PDB file of C-alpha atoms and ligand atoms in Angstrom:
ATOM      1  CA  MET A 114     -38.413  53.443 -17.582  1.00 95.00           C
ATOM      2  CA  PRO A 115     -38.097  50.099 -17.080  1.00 98.00           C
ATOM      3  CA  ILE A 116     -40.118  47.355 -19.362  1.00 98.00           C
ATOM      4  CA  ILE A 117     -42.669  46.077 -17.159  1.00 98.00           C
ATOM      5  CA  ALA A 118     -43.652  42.248 -17.733  1.00 98.00           C
ATOM      6  CA  PRO A 119     -46.690  41.126 -15.746  1.00 98.00           C
ATOM      7  CA  SER A 120     -46.252  37.168 -15.193  1.00 98.00           C
ATOM      8  CA  LEU A 121     -49.807  35.164 -16.411  1.00 98.00           C
ATOM      9  CA  LEU A 122     -49.166  32.908 -13.850  1.00 98.00           C
ATOM     10  CA  ALA A 123     -50.742  34.605 -11.765  1.00 98.00           C
ATOM     11  CA  ALA A 124     -53.601  35.710 -13.448  1.00 98.00           C
ATOM     12  CA  ASP A 125     -57.375  33.644 -13.452  1.00 97.00           C
ATOM     13  CA  PHE A 126     -56.660  31.079 -16.311  1.00 97.00           C
ATOM     14  CA  LEU A 127     -60.631  30.680 -16.052  1.00 98.00           C
ATOM     15  CA  ALA A 128     -60.374  34.144 -17.348  1.00 97.00           C
ATOM     16  CA  LEU A 129     -57.183  34.484 -19.680  1.00 98.00           C
ATOM     17  CA  GLY A 130     -58.827  36.351 -22.467  1.00 97.00           C
ATOM     18  CA  LYS A 131     -59.857  38.783 -20.306  1.00 98.00           C
ATOM     19  CA  ALA A 132     -56.236  39.205 -18.868  1.00 98.00           C
ATOM     20  CA  CYS A 133     -54.517  39.477 -22.403  1.00 98.00           C
ATOM     21  CA  ASN A 134     -56.893  41.960 -22.910  1.00 98.00           C
ATOM     22  CA  MET A 135     -56.007  43.982 -19.914  1.00 98.00           C
ATOM     23  CA  LEU A 136     -52.491  43.956 -20.406  1.00 98.00           C
ATOM     24  CA  ASN A 137     -53.172  44.535 -24.254  1.00 98.00           C
ATOM     25  CA  GLU A 138     -54.423  48.193 -23.323  1.00 98.00           C
ATOM     26  CA  SER A 139     -51.934  48.671 -20.235  1.00 98.00           C
ATOM     27  CA  GLU A 140     -48.264  50.035 -20.437  1.00 98.00           C
ATOM     28  CA  ALA A 141     -46.860  46.784 -19.879  1.00 98.00           C
ATOM     29  CA  GLU A 142     -44.649  46.194 -22.937  1.00 98.00           C
ATOM     30  CA  TRP A 143     -44.032  42.255 -22.755  1.00 98.00           C
ATOM     31  CA  PHE A 144     -46.234  39.107 -21.562  1.00 98.00           C
ATOM     32  CA  HIS A 145     -43.864  36.921 -18.691  1.00 99.00           C
ATOM     33  CA  LEU A 146     -45.045  32.943 -19.900  1.00 98.00           C
ATOM     34  CA  ASP A 147     -44.039  30.715 -17.192  1.00 98.00           C
ATOM     35  CA  VAL A 148     -43.461  27.202 -18.258  1.00 98.00           C
ATOM     36  CA  MET A 149     -42.684  24.620 -15.526  1.00 98.00           C
ATOM     37  CA  ASP A 150     -42.561  20.801 -16.355  1.00 98.00           C
ATOM     38  CA  GLY A 151     -42.584  19.169 -12.494  1.00 98.00           C
ATOM     39  CA  CYS A 152     -38.804  18.561 -12.810  1.00 98.00           C
ATOM     40  CA  PHE A 153     -36.628  21.119 -12.948  1.00 98.00           C
ATOM     41  CA  VAL A 154     -38.850  23.128 -10.765  1.00 98.00           C
ATOM     42  CA  PRO A 155     -41.090  21.500  -8.154  1.00 98.00           C
ATOM     43  CA  ASN A 156     -44.470  22.404 -10.124  1.00 98.00           C
ATOM     44  CA  ILE A 157     -46.181  22.225 -13.490  1.00 98.00           C
ATOM     45  CA  SER A 158     -47.762  25.270 -15.262  1.00 98.00           C
ATOM     46  CA  TYR A 159     -49.069  25.868 -18.779  1.00 98.00           C
ATOM     47  CA  GLY A 160     -47.104  24.345 -21.902  1.00 97.00           C
ATOM     48  CA  LEU A 161     -47.269  25.203 -25.988  1.00 98.00           C
ATOM     49  CA  PRO A 162     -51.194  24.807 -26.810  1.00 98.00           C
ATOM     50  CA  ILE A 163     -51.884  27.679 -24.355  1.00 98.00           C
ATOM     51  CA  ILE A 164     -49.038  29.971 -25.546  1.00 98.00           C
ATOM     52  CA  GLU A 165     -49.768  29.703 -28.977  1.00 98.00           C
ATOM     53  CA  GLN A 166     -54.140  31.038 -27.591  1.00 98.00           C
ATOM     54  CA  ILE A 167     -52.258  33.538 -25.956  1.00 98.00           C
ATOM     55  CA  LYS A 168     -49.837  34.535 -29.258  1.00 98.00           C
ATOM     56  CA  SER A 169     -53.036  34.989 -31.612  1.00 98.00           C
ATOM     57  CA  THR A 170     -54.479  37.756 -28.511  1.00 98.00           C
ATOM     58  CA  THR A 171     -51.475  40.003 -28.812  1.00 98.00           C
ATOM     59  CA  THR A 172     -48.780  41.888 -30.691  1.00 97.00           C
ATOM     60  CA  LYS A 173     -46.750  42.514 -27.753  1.00 98.00           C
ATOM     61  CA  VAL A 174     -43.427  40.993 -26.449  1.00 98.00           C
ATOM     62  CA  MET A 175     -43.814  37.001 -25.617  1.00 98.00           C
ATOM     63  CA  ASP A 176     -41.378  36.676 -23.311  1.00 99.00           C
ATOM     64  CA  VAL A 177     -41.070  32.593 -22.261  1.00 99.00           C
ATOM     65  CA  HIS A 178     -39.412  31.901 -19.253  1.00 99.00           C
ATOM     66  CA  LEU A 179     -38.506  28.044 -19.514  1.00 99.00           C
ATOM     67  CA  MET A 180     -38.061  26.745 -16.563  1.00 99.00           C
ATOM     68  CA  ILE A 181     -37.688  22.686 -17.846  1.00 98.00           C
ATOM     69  CA  VAL A 182     -34.863  20.450 -17.945  1.00 98.00           C
ATOM     70  CA  THR A 183     -33.499  19.625 -21.590  1.00 98.00           C
ATOM     71  CA  PRO A 184     -34.701  23.081 -22.910  1.00 98.00           C
ATOM     72  CA  GLU A 185     -32.921  22.693 -25.946  1.00 98.00           C
ATOM     73  CA  LYS A 186     -35.093  19.873 -26.863  1.00 98.00           C
ATOM     74  CA  TYR A 187     -38.317  22.555 -27.291  1.00 98.00           C
ATOM     75  CA  ILE A 188     -36.745  25.995 -29.382  1.00 98.00           C
ATOM     76  CA  ALA A 189     -38.368  25.341 -32.368  1.00 98.00           C
ATOM     77  CA  ALA A 190     -41.326  24.421 -30.527  1.00 98.00           C
ATOM     78  CA  PHE A 191     -41.825  27.514 -28.634  1.00 99.00           C
ATOM     79  CA  LYS A 192     -40.613  29.456 -31.633  1.00 98.00           C
ATOM     80  CA  LYS A 193     -43.429  27.729 -33.533  1.00 98.00           C
ATOM     81  CA  ALA A 194     -46.136  28.792 -30.096  1.00 98.00           C
ATOM     82  CA  GLY A 195     -45.100  32.458 -30.590  1.00 98.00           C
ATOM     83  CA  ALA A 196     -41.733  32.847 -28.694  1.00 99.00           C
ATOM     84  CA  ASP A 197     -40.395  36.129 -29.233  1.00 99.00           C
ATOM     85  CA  ILE A 198     -38.083  35.939 -26.302  1.00 99.00           C
ATOM     86  CA  LEU A 199     -36.927  32.299 -25.249  1.00 99.00           C
ATOM     87  CA  THR A 200     -34.830  32.096 -21.779  1.00 99.00           C
ATOM     88  CA  VAL A 201     -33.186  28.948 -20.195  1.00 99.00           C
ATOM     89  CA  HIS A 202     -32.108  28.345 -17.348  1.00 99.00           C
ATOM     90  CA  TYR A 203     -28.433  28.255 -16.805  1.00 98.00           C
ATOM     91  CA  GLU A 204     -28.366  24.992 -14.223  1.00 98.00           C
ATOM     92  CA  ALA A 205     -30.456  23.551 -16.798  1.00 98.00           C
ATOM     93  CA  CYS A 206     -28.016  23.410 -19.963  1.00 98.00           C
ATOM     94  CA  SER A 207     -25.111  21.370 -20.280  1.00 97.00           C
ATOM     95  CA  HIS A 208     -24.419  23.355 -23.594  1.00 98.00           C
ATOM     96  CA  LEU A 209     -25.321  26.784 -23.156  1.00 98.00           C
ATOM     97  CA  HIS A 210     -23.625  28.551 -25.461  1.00 98.00           C
ATOM     98  CA  SER A 211     -24.833  25.802 -28.464  1.00 98.00           C
ATOM     99  CA  THR A 212     -28.188  26.413 -26.956  1.00 98.00           C
ATOM    100  CA  LEU A 213     -28.050  30.324 -27.150  1.00 98.00           C
ATOM    101  CA  GLN A 214     -27.322  30.482 -30.716  1.00 98.00           C
ATOM    102  CA  GLN A 215     -29.907  27.418 -31.336  1.00 98.00           C
ATOM    103  CA  ILE A 216     -32.515  29.876 -29.981  1.00 99.00           C
ATOM    104  CA  LYS A 217     -30.987  33.206 -32.025  1.00 98.00           C
ATOM    105  CA  ALA A 218     -31.191  30.671 -35.082  1.00 98.00           C
ATOM    106  CA  HIS A 219     -34.918  30.004 -34.895  1.00 98.00           C
ATOM    107  CA  GLY A 220     -34.818  34.317 -34.493  1.00 98.00           C
ATOM    108  CA  MET A 221     -35.772  34.634 -31.346  1.00 99.00           C
ATOM    109  CA  LYS A 222     -33.752  36.863 -28.714  1.00 99.00           C
ATOM    110  CA  ALA A 223     -31.872  34.631 -26.555  1.00 99.00           C
ATOM    111  CA  GLY A 224     -32.380  35.008 -22.750  1.00 99.00           C
ATOM    112  CA  VAL A 225     -30.717  33.096 -19.080  1.00 99.00           C
ATOM    113  CA  ALA A 226     -32.082  32.224 -16.435  1.00 99.00           C
ATOM    114  CA  LEU A 227     -29.781  32.040 -12.684  1.00 98.00           C
ATOM    115  CA  ASN A 228     -31.106  30.838  -9.868  1.00 98.00           C
ATOM    116  CA  PRO A 229     -30.670  32.392  -6.644  1.00 98.00           C
ATOM    117  CA  HIS A 230     -27.808  30.278  -5.546  1.00 98.00           C
ATOM    118  CA  THR A 231     -25.761  30.905  -8.960  1.00 98.00           C
ATOM    119  CA  SER A 232     -23.442  33.478  -9.713  1.00 98.00           C
ATOM    120  CA  VAL A 233     -23.105  36.400 -12.300  1.00 98.00           C
ATOM    121  CA  ASP A 234     -19.928  35.686 -12.581  1.00 98.00           C
ATOM    122  CA  LEU A 235     -20.528  32.215 -14.179  1.00 98.00           C
ATOM    123  CA  LEU A 236     -22.068  34.257 -17.544  1.00 98.00           C
ATOM    124  CA  LYS A 237     -18.639  36.104 -18.528  1.00 98.00           C
ATOM    125  CA  ASP A 238     -17.279  33.852 -20.934  1.00 97.00           C
ATOM    126  CA  VAL A 239     -21.130  33.887 -23.348  1.00 98.00           C
ATOM    127  CA  ILE A 240     -22.385  37.589 -22.131  1.00 98.00           C
ATOM    128  CA  GLN A 241     -21.965  38.745 -25.701  1.00 98.00           C
ATOM    129  CA  ASP A 242     -24.675  35.822 -26.611  1.00 98.00           C
ATOM    130  CA  ILE A 243     -27.378  36.520 -24.452  1.00 98.00           C
ATOM    131  CA  ASP A 244     -30.299  39.394 -24.813  1.00 98.00           C
ATOM    132  CA  VAL A 245     -31.699  39.457 -21.714  1.00 99.00           C
ATOM    133  CA  VAL A 246     -30.464  37.411 -17.891  1.00 99.00           C
ATOM    134  CA  CYS A 247     -33.754  36.686 -15.980  1.00 99.00           C
ATOM    135  CA  VAL A 248     -32.164  37.318 -12.171  1.00 99.00           C
ATOM    136  CA  MET A 249     -34.624  34.858 -10.126  1.00 99.00           C
ATOM    137  CA  SER A 250     -35.199  36.782  -6.700  1.00 98.00           C
ATOM    138  CA  VAL A 251     -37.082  33.751  -5.462  1.00 98.00           C
ATOM    139  CA  ASN A 252     -36.810  30.007  -6.069  1.00 98.00           C
ATOM    140  CA  PRO A 253     -38.584  29.151  -9.160  1.00 98.00           C
ATOM    141  CA  GLY A 254     -41.453  27.391  -8.945  1.00 98.00           C
ATOM    142  CA  PHE A 255     -44.003  29.541  -7.826  1.00 98.00           C
ATOM    143  CA  GLY A 256     -45.531  32.731  -7.467  1.00 98.00           C
ATOM    144  CA  GLY A 257     -46.315  34.986  -4.427  1.00 97.00           C
ATOM    145  CA  GLN A 258     -43.154  34.523  -3.282  1.00 98.00           C
ATOM    146  CA  GLN A 259     -41.058  36.957  -0.949  1.00 98.00           C
ATOM    147  CA  PHE A 260     -37.961  38.854  -2.977  1.00 98.00           C
ATOM    148  CA  ILE A 261     -34.609  37.704  -2.138  1.00 98.00           C
ATOM    149  CA  GLU A 262     -32.762  40.821  -0.783  1.00 98.00           C
ATOM    150  CA  HIS A 263     -29.299  39.871  -1.566  1.00 98.00           C
ATOM    151  CA  THR A 264     -30.828  40.258  -5.373  1.00 98.00           C
ATOM    152  CA  TYR A 265     -29.246  44.055  -5.373  1.00 98.00           C
ATOM    153  CA  GLU A 266     -26.031  42.989  -4.824  1.00 98.00           C
ATOM    154  CA  LYS A 267     -26.466  40.344  -7.812  1.00 98.00           C
ATOM    155  CA  VAL A 268     -27.746  43.194 -10.004  1.00 98.00           C
ATOM    156  CA  LYS A 269     -25.001  45.308  -9.696  1.00 98.00           C
ATOM    157  CA  ALA A 270     -22.437  42.882 -10.401  1.00 98.00           C
ATOM    158  CA  LEU A 271     -24.129  42.073 -13.419  1.00 98.00           C
ATOM    159  CA  LYS A 272     -24.328  45.678 -15.007  1.00 98.00           C
ATOM    160  CA  LYS A 273     -20.618  45.706 -14.216  1.00 98.00           C
ATOM    161  CA  LEU A 274     -20.360  42.716 -16.403  1.00 98.00           C
ATOM    162  CA  ILE A 275     -22.418  43.686 -18.888  1.00 98.00           C
ATOM    163  CA  THR A 276     -20.983  47.343 -19.136  1.00 98.00           C
ATOM    164  CA  ALA A 277     -16.877  45.795 -19.660  1.00 98.00           C
ATOM    165  CA  ALA A 278     -17.597  43.855 -22.231  1.00 98.00           C
ATOM    166  CA  GLY A 279     -19.807  46.514 -23.789  1.00 98.00           C
ATOM    167  CA  ALA A 280     -22.895  44.342 -24.115  1.00 98.00           C
ATOM    168  CA  ALA A 281     -26.326  45.463 -24.622  1.00 97.00           C
ATOM    169  CA  THR A 282     -27.993  42.777 -22.601  1.00 98.00           C
ATOM    170  CA  LEU A 283     -31.168  43.458 -20.554  1.00 98.00           C
ATOM    171  CA  ILE A 284     -31.059  42.518 -16.615  1.00 99.00           C
ATOM    172  CA  GLU A 285     -34.452  41.152 -16.146  1.00 99.00           C
ATOM    173  CA  ILE A 286     -35.777  40.426 -12.551  1.00 98.00           C
ATOM    174  CA  ASP A 287     -38.380  37.446 -11.559  1.00 99.00           C
ATOM    175  CA  GLY A 288     -40.122  37.031  -8.695  1.00 98.00           C
ATOM    176  CA  GLY A 289     -41.393  39.344  -5.150  1.00 98.00           C
ATOM    177  CA  VAL A 290     -41.620  42.577  -6.821  1.00 98.00           C
ATOM    178  CA  THR A 291     -43.248  45.346  -5.817  1.00 98.00           C
ATOM    179  CA  GLU A 292     -43.884  48.776  -6.176  1.00 98.00           C
ATOM    180  CA  ASN A 293     -41.757  49.189  -3.202  1.00 98.00           C
ATOM    181  CA  ASN A 294     -39.118  47.435  -4.042  1.00 98.00           C
ATOM    182  CA  ALA A 295     -39.382  48.869  -8.356  1.00 98.00           C
ATOM    183  CA  ALA A 296     -37.263  52.026  -7.684  1.00 98.00           C
ATOM    184  CA  ALA A 297     -34.197  50.023  -5.942  1.00 98.00           C
ATOM    185  CA  LEU A 298     -34.056  47.685  -8.335  1.00 98.00           C
ATOM    186  CA  VAL A 299     -34.126  49.821 -11.286  1.00 98.00           C
ATOM    187  CA  ALA A 300     -31.718  52.295  -9.750  1.00 98.00           C
ATOM    188  CA  ALA A 301     -29.415  48.835  -9.258  1.00 98.00           C
ATOM    189  CA  GLY A 302     -29.555  48.407 -12.873  1.00 98.00           C
ATOM    190  CA  ALA A 303     -32.754  46.516 -13.924  1.00 98.00           C
ATOM    191  CA  ASP A 304     -34.315  47.139 -17.462  1.00 98.00           C
ATOM    192  CA  VAL A 305     -36.946  44.708 -17.420  1.00 98.00           C
ATOM    193  CA  LEU A 306     -39.746  44.158 -14.490  1.00 98.00           C
ATOM    194  CA  VAL A 307     -41.608  40.743 -14.164  1.00 98.00           C
ATOM    195  CA  ALA A 308     -44.612  41.106 -11.703  1.00 98.00           C
ATOM    196  CA  GLY A 309     -47.241  38.065 -11.169  1.00 98.00           C
ATOM    197  CA  THR A 310     -48.665  38.781  -7.953  1.00 98.00           C
ATOM    198  CA  THR A 311     -48.237  42.633  -7.640  1.00 98.00           C
ATOM    199  CA  VAL A 312     -50.189  42.878 -10.932  1.00 98.00           C
ATOM    200  CA  PHE A 313     -53.442  40.423 -10.923  1.00 98.00           C
ATOM    201  CA  LYS A 314     -54.022  40.714  -7.290  1.00 98.00           C
ATOM    202  CA  ALA A 315     -53.982  44.517  -7.495  1.00 98.00           C
ATOM    203  CA  SER A 316     -57.801  46.218  -7.061  1.00 98.00           C
ATOM    204  CA  ASP A 317     -56.286  47.922 -10.245  1.00 98.00           C
ATOM    205  CA  PRO A 318     -53.952  45.490 -12.250  1.00 98.00           C
ATOM    206  CA  LYS A 319     -53.841  48.554 -15.130  1.00 98.00           C
ATOM    207  CA  GLN A 320     -52.615  51.633 -12.587  1.00 98.00           C
ATOM    208  CA  MET A 321     -50.291  49.080 -10.959  1.00 98.00           C
ATOM    209  CA  ILE A 322     -48.622  48.402 -14.212  1.00 98.00           C
ATOM    210  CA  SER A 323     -48.637  52.044 -14.662  1.00 98.00           C
ATOM    211  CA  THR A 324     -46.934  52.910 -10.732  1.00 98.00           C
ATOM    212  CA  LEU A 325     -44.444  50.170 -11.690  1.00 98.00           C
ATOM    213  CA  LYS A 326     -43.586  51.732 -14.856  1.00 98.00           C
ATOM    214  CA  LEU A 327     -42.847  55.185 -13.252  1.00 96.00           C
ATOM    215  CA  ALA A 328     -40.117  53.347 -10.895  1.00 94.00           C
ATOM    216  CA  LYS A 329     -36.982  55.135 -10.893  1.00 87.00           C
TER     217      LYS A 329
HETATM  218  C1  DX5 B 191     -41.897  32.354 -10.631  1.00 77.88           C
HETATM  219  C2  DX5 B 191     -42.097  32.600 -12.084  1.00 77.88           C
HETATM  220  C3  DX5 B 191     -42.354  33.757 -12.048  1.00 77.88           C
HETATM  221  C4  DX5 B 191     -43.648  33.887 -11.240  1.00 77.88           C
HETATM  222  C5  DX5 B 191     -43.666  35.321 -10.314  1.00 77.88           C
HETATM  223  O1  DX5 B 191     -40.932  30.733 -11.028  1.00 77.88           O
HETATM  224  O2  DX5 B 191     -40.727  32.602 -12.635  1.00 77.88           O
HETATM  225  O3  DX5 B 191     -42.210  34.523 -13.039  1.00 77.88           O
HETATM  226  O4  DX5 B 191     -44.670  34.252 -11.998  1.00 77.88           O
HETATM  227  O5  DX5 B 191     -44.373  35.539  -9.882  1.00 77.88           O
HETATM  228  P1  DX5 B 191     -44.595  36.798  -8.314  1.00 77.88           P
HETATM  229  O6  DX5 B 191     -44.130  37.753  -9.613  1.00 77.88           O
HETATM  230  O7  DX5 B 191     -45.798  36.157  -8.229  1.00 77.88           O
HETATM  231  O8  DX5 B 191     -43.388  36.254  -7.409  1.00 77.88           O
HETATM  232 ZN1   ZN B 192     -40.899  33.924 -14.578  1.00 77.88          ZN
END
């Protein structure tokens, strides 16, 4: 069964507390929190104070996805705000190995996100150091985009790389996940499904989370 990580980017920001309560009552294990800086991606979302408030509503895993340049500058701040998993983009890190060690030294799990054009092979030399690889199945920056089909090939290749290294790294899929592609993603090797629009625009979000959870 996949871990479900609903992305609050698609929630009604005027009713964020309600959205958090819904997730707390649901089968979702993680809260996926998208931080955008208007520089690494062409959009700006929310940051530290919002994440701190969301953290106060839940004991679930806070999965923070940083779509920002120089993420290493903010590791301590996101730890303080409540991140349990801190994911940085491969494309935004000049010294990825060092950044991953710093995240772990702050007591968080370390994630690496890959843009659609970035090959999974580039992670070969650091895979042992990564707790979660976030495979972007859309170009980062916006919710509600269409799933890129090539993702399946990437997930299969990544799964092979992880298995060959004997690593315990989880594979997370982010962007355009729906009840229609969830099972194929899990079959390809996905461990965690992020879903924004699919969950929050559903007539029954909690039921949608349960449906995604059953994907196999
Ligand atoms: C996109 C974000 C995603 C986004 C997914 O840059 O990283 O987490 O919220 O949204 P959906 O599920 O609507 O594609
Ligand atoms: Zn995300």
